[in-house]
Amino acid sequence: MGKENVPKDGGMILAVNHKSNWDPIFAGHIVRVQLRFMAKADLFKNKLFGGLIKKLGAFSDTARQRRYRCYKGAFSILKNNDAMLIFPEGHRIKNGKRVKAKLGVSMIAVYAKVPVIPLCISGEYKPFHKVTVTFGEPITFEEYYGKKPDNETLQTLADEVMQTIYSFDNTDIKKIGEQK
């Protein structure tokens, strides 16, 4: 649903909830544009899986260089008018929990001056289970372009993106901080 919200070209961030290692593969298949995304270095240790995700647009990071390489890589990708896949949670979230977004999604969007397309994948990647994909309308932070918003503002913007994604989720989910 909402696939018409994805621009045909130009730099953009596809912000997706992250519950499975299959998310980048699934998102890339649905969007049908080459997506670039950062993946932790450990995922490249398995040559077969590492080769697969590299072909799908993954680039490696290391814990020490993660923030610097992530931002540098993101700006380079978006400057080339390519699409970047970002998981605002920062890592996989299991058991349907809701967490606060990391502010990187909004910082990159503001400084790269690109729209954020919220995407929610709900359901389970299991045989005979329904998976629903919902794209939201592009979110732009134009009022902040060319400015240096503080971390509190960037966090508020990132949380707006994450709440939009969560608003499309039709599974049994837990609110931020709620215990199972």
Short mmCIF file of C-alpha atoms in Angstrom, two decimals:
data_model
loop_
_atom_site.label_atom_id
_atom_site.label_comp_id
_atom_site.label_asym_id
_atom_site.label_seq_id
_atom_site.Cartn_x
_atom_site.Cartn_y
_atom_site.Cartn_z
CA MET A 1 0.00 0.00 0.00
CA GLY A 2 1.19 3.50 -0.77
CA LYS A 3 3.88 2.49 -3.25
CA GLU A 4 3.04 5.63 -5.25
CA ASN A 5 4.66 7.61 -2.39
CA VAL A 6 8.10 6.42 -3.47
CA PRO A 7 9.72 8.91 -5.88
CA LYS A 8 10.83 7.42 -9.20
CA ASP A 9 14.26 9.04 -8.95
CA GLY A 10 16.42 11.32 -6.87
CA GLY A 11 18.10 10.85 -3.52
CA MET A 12 15.84 9.59 -0.77
CA ILE A 13 15.90 7.74 2.51
CA LEU A 14 13.66 4.73 2.86
CA ALA A 15 13.12 4.46 6.63
CA VAL A 16 12.01 0.94 7.57
CA ASN A 17 11.17 -0.81 10.83
CA HIS A 18 13.74 -3.55 11.46
CA LYS A 19 12.71 -6.91 12.82
CA SER A 20 14.56 -9.39 10.63
CA ASN A 21 17.73 -9.84 8.59
CA TRP A 22 15.33 -10.32 5.66
CA ASP A 23 14.12 -6.70 5.84
CA PRO A 24 16.64 -5.20 3.36
CA ILE A 25 16.00 -8.00 0.87
CA PHE A 26 12.24 -7.66 1.18
CA ALA A 27 12.29 -3.84 1.00
CA GLY A 28 14.58 -3.88 -2.04
CA HIS A 29 12.32 -6.33 -3.83
CA ILE A 30 9.19 -4.30 -3.12
CA VAL A 31 10.67 -0.89 -4.04
CA ARG A 32 12.41 -2.07 -7.22
CA VAL A 33 15.16 0.54 -6.97
CA GLN A 34 18.73 -0.12 -5.92
CA LEU A 35 18.92 0.51 -2.19
CA ARG A 36 22.17 1.06 -0.34
CA PHE A 37 22.38 0.22 3.34
CA MET A 38 24.93 -0.21 6.09
CA ALA A 39 25.31 -3.68 7.59
CA LYS A 40 27.40 -4.72 10.55
CA ALA A 41 30.74 -6.27 9.64
CA ASP A 42 29.80 -9.63 11.22
CA LEU A 43 27.22 -10.23 8.48
CA PHE A 44 30.02 -10.33 5.90
CA LYS A 45 31.91 -13.15 7.67
CA ASN A 46 29.73 -15.75 5.97
CA LYS A 47 30.96 -15.46 2.38
CA LEU A 48 27.68 -16.60 0.83
CA PHE A 49 25.44 -14.28 2.88
CA GLY A 50 28.00 -11.47 2.74
CA GLY A 51 28.15 -11.74 -1.04
CA LEU A 52 24.37 -11.71 -1.27
CA ILE A 53 23.86 -8.59 0.83
CA LYS A 54 26.73 -6.82 -0.92
CA LYS A 55 24.99 -7.42 -4.26
CA LEU A 56 21.82 -6.05 -2.69
CA GLY A 57 23.58 -2.79 -1.81
CA ALA A 58 25.08 -3.38 1.65
CA PHE A 59 28.31 -1.79 2.73
CA SER A 60 30.21 -2.90 5.81
CA ASP A 61 30.97 -1.01 8.97
CA THR A 62 33.04 -1.63 12.06
CA ALA A 63 32.04 -0.71 15.59
CA ARG A 64 34.82 1.90 15.87
CA GLN A 65 34.14 3.55 12.55
CA ARG A 66 30.39 3.01 12.43
CA ARG A 67 29.17 6.58 12.94
CA TYR A 68 31.75 8.28 10.72
CA ARG A 69 31.50 5.74 7.90
CA CYS A 70 27.73 5.62 8.09
CA TYR A 71 27.34 9.36 7.67
CA LYS A 72 30.07 9.66 5.05
CA GLY A 73 28.63 6.74 3.09
CA ALA A 74 25.08 8.06 3.39
CA PHE A 75 25.96 11.53 2.15
CA SER A 76 27.89 10.07 -0.78
CA ILE A 77 24.98 7.80 -1.75
CA LEU A 78 22.40 10.56 -1.49
CA LYS A 79 24.60 13.08 -3.32
CA ASN A 80 24.59 10.65 -6.26
CA ASN A 81 20.75 10.76 -6.18
CA ASP A 82 20.55 7.15 -5.03
CA ALA A 83 18.22 5.62 -2.44
CA MET A 84 19.42 4.77 1.05
CA LEU A 85 17.73 2.26 3.34
CA ILE A 86 17.89 3.21 7.01
CA PHE A 87 16.53 1.41 10.04
CA PRO A 88 15.72 4.26 12.47
CA GLU A 89 15.83 1.89 15.45
CA GLY A 90 19.52 1.28 14.73
CA HIS A 91 19.28 -2.51 15.04
CA ARG A 92 16.81 -5.37 14.82
CA ILE A 93 13.92 -5.21 17.26
CA LYS A 94 12.39 -8.54 18.17
CA ASN A 95 9.11 -9.41 19.88
CA GLY A 96 7.26 -6.42 18.42
CA LYS A 97 8.67 -3.88 20.85
CA ARG A 98 8.65 -0.20 20.02
CA VAL A 99 11.80 1.76 20.66
CA LYS A 100 12.94 5.35 20.25
CA ALA A 101 14.53 6.17 16.94
CA LYS A 102 18.20 7.04 16.62
CA LEU A 103 18.62 10.61 15.43
CA GLY A 104 20.77 9.62 12.44
CA VAL A 105 17.79 9.30 10.09
CA SER A 106 16.75 12.92 10.63
CA MET A 107 20.32 14.26 10.67
CA ILE A 108 21.12 12.63 7.35
CA ALA A 109 17.82 13.79 5.82
CA VAL A 110 18.35 17.39 6.97
CA TYR A 111 21.98 17.72 5.87
CA ALA A 112 21.51 15.79 2.61
CA LYS A 113 18.25 17.68 1.91
CA VAL A 114 16.34 14.57 0.90
CA PRO A 115 12.88 13.22 1.71
CA VAL A 116 12.29 10.33 4.08
CA ILE A 117 9.85 7.69 2.88
CA PRO A 118 8.45 5.78 5.89
CA LEU A 119 7.96 2.06 5.25
CA CYS A 120 6.41 -0.42 7.63
CA ILE A 121 6.78 -4.15 7.15
CA SER A 122 4.33 -6.01 9.38
CA GLY A 123 3.62 -9.68 9.72
CA GLU A 124 6.04 -12.60 9.83
CA TYR A 125 8.40 -13.99 7.22
CA LYS A 126 7.00 -17.50 7.58
CA PRO A 127 5.17 -19.76 5.15
CA PHE A 128 1.43 -19.07 5.04
CA HIS A 129 1.78 -15.84 7.05
CA LYS A 130 0.68 -12.54 5.62
CA VAL A 131 3.27 -9.78 5.30
CA THR A 132 1.95 -6.26 4.79
CA VAL A 133 4.07 -3.47 3.36
CA THR A 134 2.89 0.11 3.82
CA PHE A 135 4.62 3.20 2.43
CA GLY A 136 3.86 6.56 3.99
CA GLU A 137 3.93 9.93 2.29
CA PRO A 138 7.39 11.52 1.98
CA ILE A 139 8.49 13.47 5.04
CA THR A 140 10.70 16.47 4.42
CA PHE A 141 12.43 18.67 6.93
CA GLU A 142 12.85 21.64 4.58
CA GLU A 143 12.54 24.19 7.39
CA TYR A 144 15.86 22.84 8.73
CA TYR A 145 17.80 22.69 5.44
CA GLY A 146 20.92 24.84 5.61
CA LYS A 147 20.65 25.09 9.41
CA LYS A 148 22.28 23.18 12.25
CA PRO A 149 19.46 21.81 14.38
CA ASP A 150 20.45 20.66 17.86
CA ASN A 151 20.29 17.01 18.93
CA GLU A 152 16.97 17.51 20.72
CA THR A 153 15.37 18.79 17.51
CA LEU A 154 16.91 15.98 15.47
CA GLN A 155 15.60 13.45 18.00
CA THR A 156 12.11 14.92 17.75
CA LEU A 157 12.24 14.66 13.95
CA ALA A 158 13.56 11.08 14.10
CA ASP A 159 10.79 10.14 16.54
CA GLU A 160 8.25 11.63 14.10
CA VAL A 161 9.55 9.29 11.39
CA MET A 162 9.48 6.28 13.72
CA GLN A 163 5.96 7.04 14.98
CA THR A 164 4.76 7.32 11.38
CA ILE A 165 6.21 3.88 10.63
CA TYR A 166 4.67 2.39 13.76
CA SER A 167 1.29 3.91 12.90
CA PHE A 168 1.10 1.54 9.89
CA ASP A 169 1.90 -1.61 11.89
CA ASN A 170 -1.04 -3.99 12.15
CA THR A 171 0.61 -6.55 14.43
CA ASP A 172 0.41 -6.91 18.20
CA ILE A 173 3.07 -4.45 19.31
CA LYS A 174 4.32 -3.06 22.56
CA LYS A 175 4.72 0.61 23.29
CA ILE A 176 8.12 2.09 24.00
CA GLY A 177 9.41 0.60 27.25
CA GLU A 178 6.45 -1.79 27.77
CA GLN A 179 7.33 -5.26 29.07
CA LYS A 180 6.02 -8.48 27.54
#
